Amino acid sequence: MAFTTRAAKRLRLSSLPTSSCPRCTSPVQSRSISTTLSLRSPSEPPKTTHFGYETIDAALKQSRVGAVFSSVASSYDTMNDLMSLGIHRLWKDSFVRGLNPGSPPPHDNWAILDIAGGTGDIALRMLDHATTVNSDRSSHVTVSDINPQMLAEGRKRLAQTPYHAAGRLSFLEANAEDLHTVPSESIDLYTVAFGIRNFTDKPKALREAFRVLKPGGVFACLEFSKVNNSLFDAVYKRWSFGAIPLIGQVVAGDRDSYQYLVESIDRFPSQREWRGMISDAGFEIPGWKKEDGSGAEGGWEDLTGGIAAIHKGVKPVR
C-alpha cells in the first residue's frame, strides 16, 4: 500500500494517479549572512535575503520583486521567447508531459495549484494535456500569483479558453509562503515554474506546499539551474548578462528588471542544494535514495545542459 506503491505510480515521470477528492476552488551585521541565516529556527523568518546580487532586509524583498513583475507583466511572454530563443516553451511542454495531469483514465478530477502562475501558460498546458491526452474534463487548476498585474494577464488570457467557461479555472492572489486560504491536504499537484527563485523564504514556501498537498500528492518545480559544462556555462553567462538586459531595455524599456532576473537566476541554489531543501521539507525525492548513500546524484532532470531543471517531491502516504 504505502508510499512505494502509490508514489511509484505518481512519479514514473510520465504518469501520476489522482484521488477522487473534491477539487480546490480558490480557495546581524558583524557576522556573515550565511552564519546569521543558519542560526535561525525553521519557523523564524530570514533577517536578510538576496535581491539579485544585492543583500537587503528580507522585509523589503516582496515589494521589490513585486515592482519588477508589475513592470514586466505586459511583455512577459514576449520577453521569455526572446530571452530563451523560444526554448522555454519546450521546457514547459516537457514539464507538463512528465506530470501527465488527468492520468490515468478514468481517474480524473485533479486539484492542481499552479503557484506563481503569472500569465497562465502552465495552467493552459495542464488543462490541454488532461483534456486531449487523458480525456479528463473535470480536473481543475487554481492559478495563484502574488502579483496582481501578472494575475490580471493570466485572467485576460485564460478567459478566452473553453476551460474558463467550463469552470475549470480559478485565480488566487496569494503569497506562496502563506497559503492560508488553501485547505490542508486539498491539492493533488502543486506546480511552480520559474517563480520560486523570487521567493523570500523558500523553505517556508516548501513547507506550505507540503501542507496543502494530499498524502501522495506531488510538488513539481521547473526552475533555472546550474549549467553542467564549463564551456557551455561561459557562453550561457555571456548571453545572460550581456544580451538579456539589453533586450529588456530595447523591447520592454526596462533594463533594471531584467538585470535583476539574470542575477536571481545566478543566485539560485544548485540542483543538489535545491533537491536537499525539498527533502528537508518532508518530501520523498523520486530517483534519489538518501538513506543508503547511493543518492549523491539524481533526483532531478536537467534540461538543455542544466540551464533549467525539473524537480519533484512526493508527500509520503501515512
PDB file of C-alpha atoms in Angstrom:
ATOM      1  CA  MET A   1       0.000   0.000   0.000  1.00  0.00           C
ATOM      2  CA  ALA A   2       2.054   2.762   1.296  1.00  0.00           C
ATOM      3  CA  PHE A   3       4.470   5.099  -0.346  1.00  0.00           C
ATOM      4  CA  THR A   4       6.235   2.708  -2.681  1.00  0.00           C
ATOM      5  CA  THR A   5       3.048   1.651  -4.415  1.00  0.00           C
ATOM      6  CA  ARG A   6       1.343   4.982  -4.767  1.00  0.00           C
ATOM      7  CA  ALA A   7       4.438   7.100  -5.333  1.00  0.00           C
ATOM      8  CA  ALA A   8       5.722   4.733  -7.958  1.00  0.00           C
ATOM      9  CA  LYS A   9       2.516   5.243  -9.871  1.00  0.00           C
ATOM     10  CA  ARG A  10       2.528   9.005  -9.387  1.00  0.00           C
ATOM     11  CA  LEU A  11       6.170   9.560 -10.137  1.00  0.00           C
ATOM     12  CA  ARG A  12       7.120   7.478 -13.093  1.00  0.00           C
ATOM     13  CA  LEU A  13       7.698  10.957 -14.577  1.00  0.00           C
ATOM     14  CA  SER A  14       5.164  10.121 -17.200  1.00  0.00           C
ATOM     15  CA  SER A  15       2.165   9.100 -15.152  1.00  0.00           C
ATOM     16  CA  LEU A  16       0.620  10.217 -11.908  1.00  0.00           C
ATOM     17  CA  PRO A  17      -2.539   8.783 -10.392  1.00  0.00           C
ATOM     18  CA  THR A  18      -5.102  11.006  -8.820  1.00  0.00           C
ATOM     19  CA  SER A  19      -7.509  10.962  -5.994  1.00  0.00           C
ATOM     20  CA  SER A  20     -11.213  11.469  -6.175  1.00  0.00           C
ATOM     21  CA  CYS A  21     -11.263  14.201  -3.565  1.00  0.00           C
ATOM     22  CA  PRO A  22     -13.058  17.410  -4.441  1.00  0.00           C
ATOM     23  CA  ARG A  23     -11.057  19.945  -6.308  1.00  0.00           C
ATOM     24  CA  CYS A  24      -9.676  23.092  -4.832  1.00  0.00           C
ATOM     25  CA  THR A  25     -11.759  26.015  -5.991  1.00  0.00           C
ATOM     26  CA  SER A  26      -9.944  29.036  -4.614  1.00  0.00           C
ATOM     27  CA  PRO A  27      -9.772  28.723  -2.178  1.00  0.00           C
ATOM     28  CA  VAL A  28      23.376  40.992  12.172  1.00  0.00           C
ATOM     29  CA  GLN A  29      25.731  42.681  10.788  1.00  0.00           C
ATOM     30  CA  SER A  30      29.044  41.598  12.334  1.00  0.00           C
ATOM     31  CA  ARG A  31      28.579  38.015  11.337  1.00  0.00           C
ATOM     32  CA  SER A  32      28.444  36.712   7.821  1.00  0.00           C
ATOM     33  CA  ILE A  33      25.000  36.474   6.289  1.00  0.00           C
ATOM     34  CA  SER A  34      25.261  32.721   5.907  1.00  0.00           C
ATOM     35  CA  THR A  35      26.067  32.320   9.615  1.00  0.00           C
ATOM     36  CA  THR A  36      23.162  34.523  10.601  1.00  0.00           C
ATOM     37  CA  LEU A  37      20.729  32.583   8.470  1.00  0.00           C
ATOM     38  CA  SER A  38      21.992  29.197   9.647  1.00  0.00           C
ATOM     39  CA  LEU A  39      21.323  30.065  13.302  1.00  0.00           C
ATOM     40  CA  ARG A  40      17.659  30.870  12.901  1.00  0.00           C
ATOM     41  CA  SER A  41      14.992  28.316  13.677  1.00  0.00           C
ATOM     42  CA  PRO A  42      12.960  26.844  10.791  1.00  0.00           C
ATOM     43  CA  SER A  43       9.939  28.944  11.761  1.00  0.00           C
ATOM     44  CA  GLU A  44      11.828  32.207  12.134  1.00  0.00           C
ATOM     45  CA  PRO A  45      11.720  34.467   9.071  1.00  0.00           C
ATOM     46  CA  PRO A  46      15.041  35.408   7.471  1.00  0.00           C
ATOM     47  CA  LYS A  47      16.555  38.749   8.543  1.00  0.00           C
ATOM     48  CA  THR A  48      18.295  39.369   5.233  1.00  0.00           C
ATOM     49  CA  THR A  49      17.970  37.928   1.791  1.00  0.00           C
ATOM     50  CA  HIS A  50      19.189  38.441  -1.736  1.00  0.00           C
ATOM     51  CA  PHE A  51      17.676  40.663  -4.378  1.00  0.00           C
ATOM     52  CA  GLY A  52      19.802  39.625  -7.309  1.00  0.00           C
ATOM     53  CA  TYR A  53      23.375  40.290  -6.155  1.00  0.00           C
ATOM     54  CA  GLU A  54      22.235  42.798  -3.545  1.00  0.00           C
ATOM     55  CA  THR A  55      21.746  41.848   0.114  1.00  0.00           C
ATOM     56  CA  ILE A  56      18.648  43.504   1.530  1.00  0.00           C
ATOM     57  CA  ASP A  57      16.351  43.356   4.540  1.00  0.00           C
ATOM     58  CA  ALA A  58      14.072  40.367   3.969  1.00  0.00           C
ATOM     59  CA  ALA A  59      11.028  42.516   4.661  1.00  0.00           C
ATOM     60  CA  LEU A  60      11.786  44.538   1.540  1.00  0.00           C
ATOM     61  CA  LYS A  61      12.098  41.734  -0.967  1.00  0.00           C
ATOM     62  CA  GLN A  62       8.431  41.105  -1.592  1.00  0.00           C
ATOM     63  CA  SER A  63       7.762  44.711  -2.579  1.00  0.00           C
ATOM     64  CA  ARG A  64      10.885  44.936  -4.734  1.00  0.00           C
ATOM     65  CA  VAL A  65      10.158  41.718  -6.574  1.00  0.00           C
ATOM     66  CA  GLY A  66       6.588  42.902  -6.939  1.00  0.00           C
ATOM     67  CA  ALA A  67       7.775  46.085  -8.612  1.00  0.00           C
ATOM     68  CA  VAL A  68       9.843  44.049 -11.054  1.00  0.00           C
ATOM     69  CA  PHE A  69       6.975  41.851 -12.135  1.00  0.00           C
ATOM     70  CA  SER A  70       4.497  44.701 -12.255  1.00  0.00           C
ATOM     71  CA  SER A  71       6.889  46.351 -14.675  1.00  0.00           C
ATOM     72  CA  VAL A  72       7.356  43.322 -16.925  1.00  0.00           C
ATOM     73  CA  ALA A  73       3.838  41.816 -16.787  1.00  0.00           C
ATOM     74  CA  SER A  74       2.574  43.069 -20.138  1.00  0.00           C
ATOM     75  CA  SER A  75       5.695  41.975 -22.037  1.00  0.00           C
ATOM     76  CA  TYR A  76       6.482  38.858 -20.018  1.00  0.00           C
ATOM     77  CA  ASP A  77       5.626  36.224 -22.613  1.00  0.00           C
ATOM     78  CA  THR A  78       7.313  38.072 -25.461  1.00  0.00           C
ATOM     79  CA  MET A  79      10.453  38.576 -23.387  1.00  0.00           C
ATOM     80  CA  ASN A  80      10.526  34.896 -22.423  1.00  0.00           C
ATOM     81  CA  ASP A  81      10.552  33.973 -26.088  1.00  0.00           C
ATOM     82  CA  LEU A  82      13.356  36.418 -26.852  1.00  0.00           C
ATOM     83  CA  MET A  83      15.472  35.595 -23.786  1.00  0.00           C
ATOM     84  CA  SER A  84      15.303  31.819 -24.269  1.00  0.00           C
ATOM     85  CA  LEU A  85      15.094  31.839 -28.066  1.00  0.00           C
ATOM     86  CA  GLY A  86      11.763  30.072 -27.599  1.00  0.00           C
ATOM     87  CA  ILE A  87      13.248  27.106 -25.739  1.00  0.00           C
ATOM     88  CA  HIS A  88      11.194  27.863 -22.603  1.00  0.00           C
ATOM     89  CA  ARG A  89       8.173  26.534 -24.458  1.00  0.00           C
ATOM     90  CA  LEU A  90       9.860  23.151 -24.952  1.00  0.00           C
ATOM     91  CA  TRP A  91      10.866  23.066 -21.284  1.00  0.00           C
ATOM     92  CA  LYS A  92       7.294  23.757 -20.192  1.00  0.00           C
ATOM     93  CA  ASP A  93       5.907  21.144 -22.551  1.00  0.00           C
ATOM     94  CA  SER A  94       8.336  18.570 -21.125  1.00  0.00           C
ATOM     95  CA  PHE A  95       7.423  19.594 -17.573  1.00  0.00           C
ATOM     96  CA  VAL A  96       3.722  19.047 -18.180  1.00  0.00           C
ATOM     97  CA  ARG A  97       4.151  15.808 -20.106  1.00  0.00           C
ATOM     98  CA  GLY A  98       6.169  14.357 -17.235  1.00  0.00           C
ATOM     99  CA  LEU A  99       3.384  15.177 -14.800  1.00  0.00           C
ATOM    100  CA  ASN A 100       0.704  13.762 -17.103  1.00  0.00           C
ATOM    101  CA  PRO A 101      -2.254  15.577 -15.500  1.00  0.00           C
ATOM    102  CA  GLY A 102      -5.579  13.773 -15.568  1.00  0.00           C
ATOM    103  CA  SER A 103      -3.999  10.332 -15.740  1.00  0.00           C
ATOM    104  CA  PRO A 104      -4.644   7.536 -15.869  1.00  0.00           C
ATOM    105  CA  PRO A 105      -8.180   7.328 -17.253  1.00  0.00           C
ATOM    106  CA  PRO A 106     -10.769   7.064 -15.928  1.00  0.00           C
ATOM    107  CA  HIS A 107      -9.327   8.757 -12.819  1.00  0.00           C
ATOM    108  CA  ASP A 108      -9.571  12.495 -13.130  1.00  0.00           C
ATOM    109  CA  ASN A 109     -10.810  15.428 -11.060  1.00  0.00           C
ATOM    110  CA  TRP A 110      -7.293  16.528 -10.131  1.00  0.00           C
ATOM    111  CA  ALA A 111      -6.990  19.615  -7.943  1.00  0.00           C
ATOM    112  CA  ILE A 112      -3.948  21.453  -9.316  1.00  0.00           C
ATOM    113  CA  LEU A 113      -2.420  24.547  -7.729  1.00  0.00           C
ATOM    114  CA  ASP A 114      -0.125  26.486 -10.058  1.00  0.00           C
ATOM    115  CA  ILE A 115       1.942  28.864  -7.923  1.00  0.00           C
ATOM    116  CA  ALA A 116       3.483  31.988  -9.465  1.00  0.00           C
ATOM    117  CA  GLY A 117       1.187  31.078 -12.331  1.00  0.00           C
ATOM    118  CA  GLY A 118       1.508  34.513 -13.887  1.00  0.00           C
ATOM    119  CA  THR A 119       0.229  34.594 -17.418  1.00  0.00           C
ATOM    120  CA  GLY A 120      -1.325  31.138 -17.230  1.00  0.00           C
ATOM    121  CA  ASP A 121       0.875  29.238 -19.671  1.00  0.00           C
ATOM    122  CA  ILE A 122       1.423  26.272 -17.331  1.00  0.00           C
ATOM    123  CA  ALA A 123      -2.254  26.130 -16.377  1.00  0.00           C
ATOM    124  CA  LEU A 124      -3.270  26.118 -20.017  1.00  0.00           C
ATOM    125  CA  ARG A 125      -0.806  23.345 -20.828  1.00  0.00           C
ATOM    126  CA  MET A 126      -2.078  21.312 -17.874  1.00  0.00           C
ATOM    127  CA  LEU A 127      -5.684  21.506 -18.969  1.00  0.00           C
ATOM    128  CA  ASP A 128      -4.871  20.935 -22.635  1.00  0.00           C
ATOM    129  CA  HIS A 129      -2.927  17.789 -21.722  1.00  0.00           C
ATOM    130  CA  ALA A 130      -5.556  16.481 -19.321  1.00  0.00           C
ATOM    131  CA  THR A 131      -8.319  17.023 -21.841  1.00  0.00           C
ATOM    132  CA  THR A 132      -6.712  15.933 -25.109  1.00  0.00           C
ATOM    133  CA  VAL A 133      -4.382  13.180 -23.881  1.00  0.00           C
ATOM    134  CA  ASN A 134      -6.321  11.721 -20.971  1.00  0.00           C
ATOM    135  CA  SER A 135      -9.912  12.638 -21.892  1.00  0.00           C
ATOM    136  CA  ASP A 136     -10.226  14.318 -18.495  1.00  0.00           C
ATOM    137  CA  ARG A 137     -12.830  17.047 -18.466  1.00  0.00           C
ATOM    138  CA  SER A 138     -13.119  17.709 -14.750  1.00  0.00           C
ATOM    139  CA  SER A 139      -9.636  18.439 -13.377  1.00  0.00           C
ATOM    140  CA  HIS A 140      -9.297  21.994 -12.124  1.00  0.00           C
ATOM    141  CA  VAL A 141      -6.376  24.444 -11.944  1.00  0.00           C
ATOM    142  CA  THR A 142      -6.117  27.310  -9.482  1.00  0.00           C
ATOM    143  CA  VAL A 143      -3.701  29.887 -10.861  1.00  0.00           C
ATOM    144  CA  SER A 144      -2.048  31.696  -7.960  1.00  0.00           C
ATOM    145  CA  ASP A 145       0.303  34.664  -8.057  1.00  0.00           C
ATOM    146  CA  ILE A 146       1.317  37.293  -5.519  1.00  0.00           C
ATOM    147  CA  ASN A 147       1.412  39.980  -8.183  1.00  0.00           C
ATOM    148  CA  PRO A 148      -1.961  41.377  -9.267  1.00  0.00           C
ATOM    149  CA  GLN A 149      -0.663  42.627 -12.609  1.00  0.00           C
ATOM    150  CA  MET A 150       0.695  39.216 -13.530  1.00  0.00           C
ATOM    151  CA  LEU A 151      -2.525  37.566 -12.392  1.00  0.00           C
ATOM    152  CA  ALA A 152      -4.538  40.032 -14.476  1.00  0.00           C
ATOM    153  CA  GLU A 153      -2.567  38.976 -17.553  1.00  0.00           C
ATOM    154  CA  GLY A 154      -3.430  35.370 -16.801  1.00  0.00           C
ATOM    155  CA  ARG A 155      -7.110  36.137 -16.308  1.00  0.00           C
ATOM    156  CA  LYS A 156      -7.260  38.001 -19.611  1.00  0.00           C
ATOM    157  CA  ARG A 157      -5.570  35.201 -21.497  1.00  0.00           C
ATOM    158  CA  LEU A 158      -7.406  32.280 -19.944  1.00  0.00           C
ATOM    159  CA  ALA A 159     -10.841  33.948 -20.026  1.00  0.00           C
ATOM    160  CA  GLN A 160     -10.870  33.237 -23.749  1.00  0.00           C
ATOM    161  CA  THR A 161     -10.445  29.482 -23.327  1.00  0.00           C
ATOM    162  CA  PRO A 162     -13.215  26.889 -23.025  1.00  0.00           C
ATOM    163  CA  TYR A 163     -11.767  25.850 -19.667  1.00  0.00           C
ATOM    164  CA  HIS A 164     -12.767  29.153 -18.111  1.00  0.00           C
ATOM    165  CA  ALA A 165     -16.326  28.823 -19.333  1.00  0.00           C
ATOM    166  CA  ALA A 166     -16.433  25.245 -18.038  1.00  0.00           C
ATOM    167  CA  GLY A 167     -15.412  26.324 -14.516  1.00  0.00           C
ATOM    168  CA  ARG A 168     -12.102  24.505 -14.616  1.00  0.00           C
ATOM    169  CA  LEU A 169     -10.037  27.574 -13.730  1.00  0.00           C
ATOM    170  CA  SER A 170      -9.890  29.872 -10.743  1.00  0.00           C
ATOM    171  CA  PHE A 171      -7.497  32.623  -9.699  1.00  0.00           C
ATOM    172  CA  LEU A 172      -5.941  33.340  -6.326  1.00  0.00           C
ATOM    173  CA  GLU A 173      -3.830  36.346  -5.373  1.00  0.00           C
ATOM    174  CA  ALA A 174      -1.651  34.932  -2.614  1.00  0.00           C
ATOM    175  CA  ASN A 175       1.848  34.709  -1.182  1.00  0.00           C
ATOM    176  CA  ALA A 176       3.235  31.186  -1.624  1.00  0.00           C
ATOM    177  CA  GLU A 177       4.743  31.439   1.865  1.00  0.00           C
ATOM    178  CA  ASP A 178       1.255  31.834   3.371  1.00  0.00           C
ATOM    179  CA  LEU A 179      -1.480  29.947   1.547  1.00  0.00           C
ATOM    180  CA  HIS A 180      -3.937  30.187   4.442  1.00  0.00           C
ATOM    181  CA  THR A 181      -6.973  30.197   2.136  1.00  0.00           C
ATOM    182  CA  VAL A 182      -5.971  26.806   0.704  1.00  0.00           C
ATOM    183  CA  PRO A 183      -7.080  23.945   2.986  1.00  0.00           C
ATOM    184  CA  SER A 184      -4.531  21.437   4.195  1.00  0.00           C
ATOM    185  CA  GLU A 185      -4.330  18.224   2.179  1.00  0.00           C
ATOM    186  CA  SER A 186      -6.610  19.517  -0.572  1.00  0.00           C
ATOM    187  CA  ILE A 187      -4.246  19.558  -3.574  1.00  0.00           C
ATOM    188  CA  ASP A 188      -3.177  16.683  -5.821  1.00  0.00           C
ATOM    189  CA  LEU A 189      -0.478  18.546  -7.732  1.00  0.00           C
ATOM    190  CA  TYR A 190       1.433  21.737  -6.799  1.00  0.00           C
ATOM    191  CA  THR A 191       3.405  23.289  -9.651  1.00  0.00           C
ATOM    192  CA  VAL A 192       5.740  26.281  -9.783  1.00  0.00           C
ATOM    193  CA  ALA A 193       7.595  27.232 -12.962  1.00  0.00           C
ATOM    194  CA  PHE A 194      10.306  29.901 -12.984  1.00  0.00           C
ATOM    195  CA  GLY A 195       8.939  31.570  -9.869  1.00  0.00           C
ATOM    196  CA  ILE A 196      10.347  30.030  -6.731  1.00  0.00           C
ATOM    197  CA  ARG A 197      13.759  31.700  -7.040  1.00  0.00           C
ATOM    198  CA  ASN A 198      11.979  35.011  -6.366  1.00  0.00           C
ATOM    199  CA  PHE A 199      10.509  33.868  -3.046  1.00  0.00           C
ATOM    200  CA  THR A 200      11.879  35.497   0.110  1.00  0.00           C
ATOM    201  CA  ASP A 201      11.749  32.400   2.330  1.00  0.00           C
ATOM    202  CA  LYS A 202      11.969  29.327   0.132  1.00  0.00           C
ATOM    203  CA  PRO A 203      11.919  26.752   2.987  1.00  0.00           C
ATOM    204  CA  LYS A 204       8.701  28.318   4.265  1.00  0.00           C
ATOM    205  CA  ALA A 205       7.146  28.107   0.832  1.00  0.00           C
ATOM    206  CA  LEU A 206       8.161  24.448   0.606  1.00  0.00           C
ATOM    207  CA  ARG A 207       6.530  23.765   3.981  1.00  0.00           C
ATOM    208  CA  GLU A 208       3.329  25.391   2.743  1.00  0.00           C
ATOM    209  CA  ALA A 209       3.446  23.235  -0.369  1.00  0.00           C
ATOM    210  CA  PHE A 210       3.816  20.168   1.839  1.00  0.00           C
ATOM    211  CA  ARG A 211       0.851  21.275   3.976  1.00  0.00           C
ATOM    212  CA  VAL A 212      -1.627  21.821   1.166  1.00  0.00           C
ATOM    213  CA  LEU A 213      -0.790  18.611  -0.704  1.00  0.00           C
ATOM    214  CA  LYS A 214      -2.701  15.426  -0.079  1.00  0.00           C
ATOM    215  CA  PRO A 215      -0.692  12.372   1.031  1.00  0.00           C
ATOM    216  CA  GLY A 216       0.755  11.037  -2.186  1.00  0.00           C
ATOM    217  CA  GLY A 217       0.443  14.480  -3.768  1.00  0.00           C
ATOM    218  CA  VAL A 218       3.237  15.849  -5.902  1.00  0.00           C
ATOM    219  CA  PHE A 219       5.337  19.020  -5.680  1.00  0.00           C
ATOM    220  CA  ALA A 220       6.787  19.856  -9.098  1.00  0.00           C
ATOM    221  CA  CYS A 221       9.191  22.694  -9.820  1.00  0.00           C
ATOM    222  CA  LEU A 222      10.669  23.922 -13.098  1.00  0.00           C
ATOM    223  CA  GLU A 223      13.428  26.463 -12.474  1.00  0.00           C
ATOM    224  CA  PHE A 224      16.646  27.836 -13.896  1.00  0.00           C
ATOM    225  CA  SER A 225      19.631  25.928 -12.569  1.00  0.00           C
ATOM    226  CA  LYS A 226      23.375  25.362 -12.933  1.00  0.00           C
ATOM    227  CA  VAL A 227      24.905  24.505 -16.300  1.00  0.00           C
ATOM    228  CA  ASN A 228      26.986  21.332 -16.033  1.00  0.00           C
ATOM    229  CA  ASN A 229      29.594  22.095 -18.736  1.00  0.00           C
ATOM    230  CA  SER A 230      32.142  24.850 -18.099  1.00  0.00           C
ATOM    231  CA  LEU A 231      32.451  25.948 -21.729  1.00  0.00           C
ATOM    232  CA  PHE A 232      28.715  25.997 -22.253  1.00  0.00           C
ATOM    233  CA  ASP A 233      28.320  27.825 -18.929  1.00  0.00           C
ATOM    234  CA  ALA A 234      30.687  30.574 -20.094  1.00  0.00           C
ATOM    235  CA  VAL A 235      28.682  31.068 -23.297  1.00  0.00           C
ATOM    236  CA  TYR A 236      25.403  30.999 -21.367  1.00  0.00           C
ATOM    237  CA  LYS A 237      26.635  33.579 -18.823  1.00  0.00           C
ATOM    238  CA  ARG A 238      27.790  35.890 -21.596  1.00  0.00           C
ATOM    239  CA  TRP A 239      24.362  35.684 -23.206  1.00  0.00           C
ATOM    240  CA  SER A 240      22.505  36.127 -19.919  1.00  0.00           C
ATOM    241  CA  PHE A 241      24.409  39.119 -18.610  1.00  0.00           C
ATOM    242  CA  GLY A 242      25.133  40.746 -21.945  1.00  0.00           C
ATOM    243  CA  ALA A 243      22.090  40.226 -24.107  1.00  0.00           C
ATOM    244  CA  ILE A 244      19.127  39.795 -21.783  1.00  0.00           C
ATOM    245  CA  PRO A 245      19.277  43.190 -20.001  1.00  0.00           C
ATOM    246  CA  LEU A 246      19.829  44.828 -23.382  1.00  0.00           C
ATOM    247  CA  ILE A 247      16.790  43.053 -24.839  1.00  0.00           C
ATOM    248  CA  GLY A 248      14.820  44.201 -21.793  1.00  0.00           C
ATOM    249  CA  GLN A 249      15.873  47.777 -22.435  1.00  0.00           C
ATOM    250  CA  VAL A 250      15.045  47.711 -26.141  1.00  0.00           C
ATOM    251  CA  VAL A 251      11.822  45.665 -26.077  1.00  0.00           C
ATOM    252  CA  ALA A 252      10.324  46.415 -22.681  1.00  0.00           C
ATOM    253  CA  GLY A 253      12.058  49.709 -21.855  1.00  0.00           C
ATOM    254  CA  ASP A 254      13.251  48.188 -18.593  1.00  0.00           C
ATOM    255  CA  ARG A 255      16.897  47.147 -18.286  1.00  0.00           C
ATOM    256  CA  ASP A 256      16.996  47.050 -14.470  1.00  0.00           C
ATOM    257  CA  SER A 257      14.227  44.472 -14.082  1.00  0.00           C
ATOM    258  CA  TYR A 258      15.913  42.080 -16.476  1.00  0.00           C
ATOM    259  CA  GLN A 259      19.290  42.662 -14.825  1.00  0.00           C
ATOM    260  CA  TYR A 260      17.651  41.530 -11.581  1.00  0.00           C
ATOM    261  CA  LEU A 261      16.178  38.472 -13.291  1.00  0.00           C
ATOM    262  CA  VAL A 262      19.527  37.207 -14.588  1.00  0.00           C
ATOM    263  CA  GLU A 263      21.149  37.867 -11.197  1.00  0.00           C
ATOM    264  CA  SER A 264      18.361  35.962  -9.440  1.00  0.00           C
ATOM    265  CA  ILE A 265      18.960  33.011 -11.754  1.00  0.00           C
ATOM    266  CA  ASP A 266      22.686  33.030 -10.925  1.00  0.00           C
ATOM    267  CA  ARG A 267      21.970  33.152  -7.174  1.00  0.00           C
ATOM    268  CA  PHE A 268      19.518  30.245  -7.157  1.00  0.00           C
ATOM    269  CA  PRO A 269      20.765  27.060  -5.418  1.00  0.00           C
ATOM    270  CA  SER A 270      22.395  24.288  -7.415  1.00  0.00           C
ATOM    271  CA  GLN A 271      20.412  21.213  -8.360  1.00  0.00           C
ATOM    272  CA  ARG A 272      21.902  19.256  -5.450  1.00  0.00           C
ATOM    273  CA  GLU A 273      21.228  22.055  -2.938  1.00  0.00           C
ATOM    274  CA  TRP A 274      17.664  22.549  -4.108  1.00  0.00           C
ATOM    275  CA  ARG A 275      16.983  18.813  -4.000  1.00  0.00           C
ATOM    276  CA  GLY A 276      18.169  18.818  -0.390  1.00  0.00           C
ATOM    277  CA  MET A 277      15.853  21.697   0.510  1.00  0.00           C
ATOM    278  CA  ILE A 278      12.882  19.856  -0.964  1.00  0.00           C
ATOM    279  CA  SER A 279      13.824  16.750   1.006  1.00  0.00           C
ATOM    280  CA  ASP A 280      14.252  18.786   4.214  1.00  0.00           C
ATOM    281  CA  ALA A 281      10.657  19.996   3.822  1.00  0.00           C
ATOM    282  CA  GLY A 282       9.481  16.392   4.193  1.00  0.00           C
ATOM    283  CA  PHE A 283       9.154  15.267   0.593  1.00  0.00           C
ATOM    284  CA  GLU A 284      10.327  11.952  -0.786  1.00  0.00           C
ATOM    285  CA  ILE A 285      12.514  12.546  -3.850  1.00  0.00           C
ATOM    286  CA  PRO A 286      11.972  10.100  -6.737  1.00  0.00           C
ATOM    287  CA  GLY A 287      15.206   8.731  -8.145  1.00  0.00           C
ATOM    288  CA  TRP A 288      17.220   9.594  -5.029  1.00  0.00           C
ATOM    289  CA  LYS A 289      17.719   7.316  -2.023  1.00  0.00           C
ATOM    290  CA  LYS A 290      19.470   9.375   0.605  1.00  0.00           C
ATOM    291  CA  GLU A 291      19.312   6.718   3.275  1.00  0.00           C
ATOM    292  CA  ASP A 292      21.529   4.104   1.574  1.00  0.00           C
ATOM    293  CA  GLY A 293      24.233   6.516   0.442  1.00  0.00           C
ATOM    294  CA  SER A 294      23.592   5.890  -3.235  1.00  0.00           C
ATOM    295  CA  GLY A 295      21.953   9.219  -3.954  1.00  0.00           C
ATOM    296  CA  ALA A 296      24.891  11.559  -4.392  1.00  0.00           C
ATOM    297  CA  GLU A 297      23.403  12.464  -7.740  1.00  0.00           C
ATOM    298  CA  GLY A 298      19.957  12.160  -9.192  1.00  0.00           C
ATOM    299  CA  GLY A 299      16.566  13.285  -8.074  1.00  0.00           C
ATOM    300  CA  TRP A 300      16.152  15.938 -10.766  1.00  0.00           C
ATOM    301  CA  GLU A 301      16.036  16.232 -14.541  1.00  0.00           C
ATOM    302  CA  ASP A 302      18.369  18.664 -16.295  1.00  0.00           C
ATOM    303  CA  LEU A 303      17.136  20.483 -19.369  1.00  0.00           C
ATOM    304  CA  THR A 304      19.439  21.935 -22.055  1.00  0.00           C
ATOM    305  CA  GLY A 305      22.616  21.096 -20.170  1.00  0.00           C
ATOM    306  CA  GLY A 306      21.302  22.305 -16.831  1.00  0.00           C
ATOM    307  CA  ILE A 307      20.115  25.773 -17.851  1.00  0.00           C
ATOM    308  CA  ALA A 308      16.866  24.652 -16.299  1.00  0.00           C
ATOM    309  CA  ALA A 309      15.910  21.629 -14.212  1.00  0.00           C
ATOM    310  CA  ILE A 310      12.771  19.817 -13.141  1.00  0.00           C
ATOM    311  CA  HIS A 311      12.475  18.755  -9.503  1.00  0.00           C
ATOM    312  CA  LYS A 312       9.728  16.636  -7.988  1.00  0.00           C
ATOM    313  CA  GLY A 313       8.811  15.574  -4.478  1.00  0.00           C
ATOM    314  CA  VAL A 314       6.058  13.321  -3.126  1.00  0.00           C
ATOM    315  CA  LYS A 315       4.282  13.880   0.161  1.00  0.00           C
ATOM    316  CA  PRO A 316       4.549  10.494   1.916  1.00  0.00           C
ATOM    317  CA  VAL A 317       1.426   8.419   2.430  1.00  0.00           C
ATOM    318  CA  ARG A 318       0.844   7.834   6.108  1.00  0.00           C
TER     319      ARG A 318
END
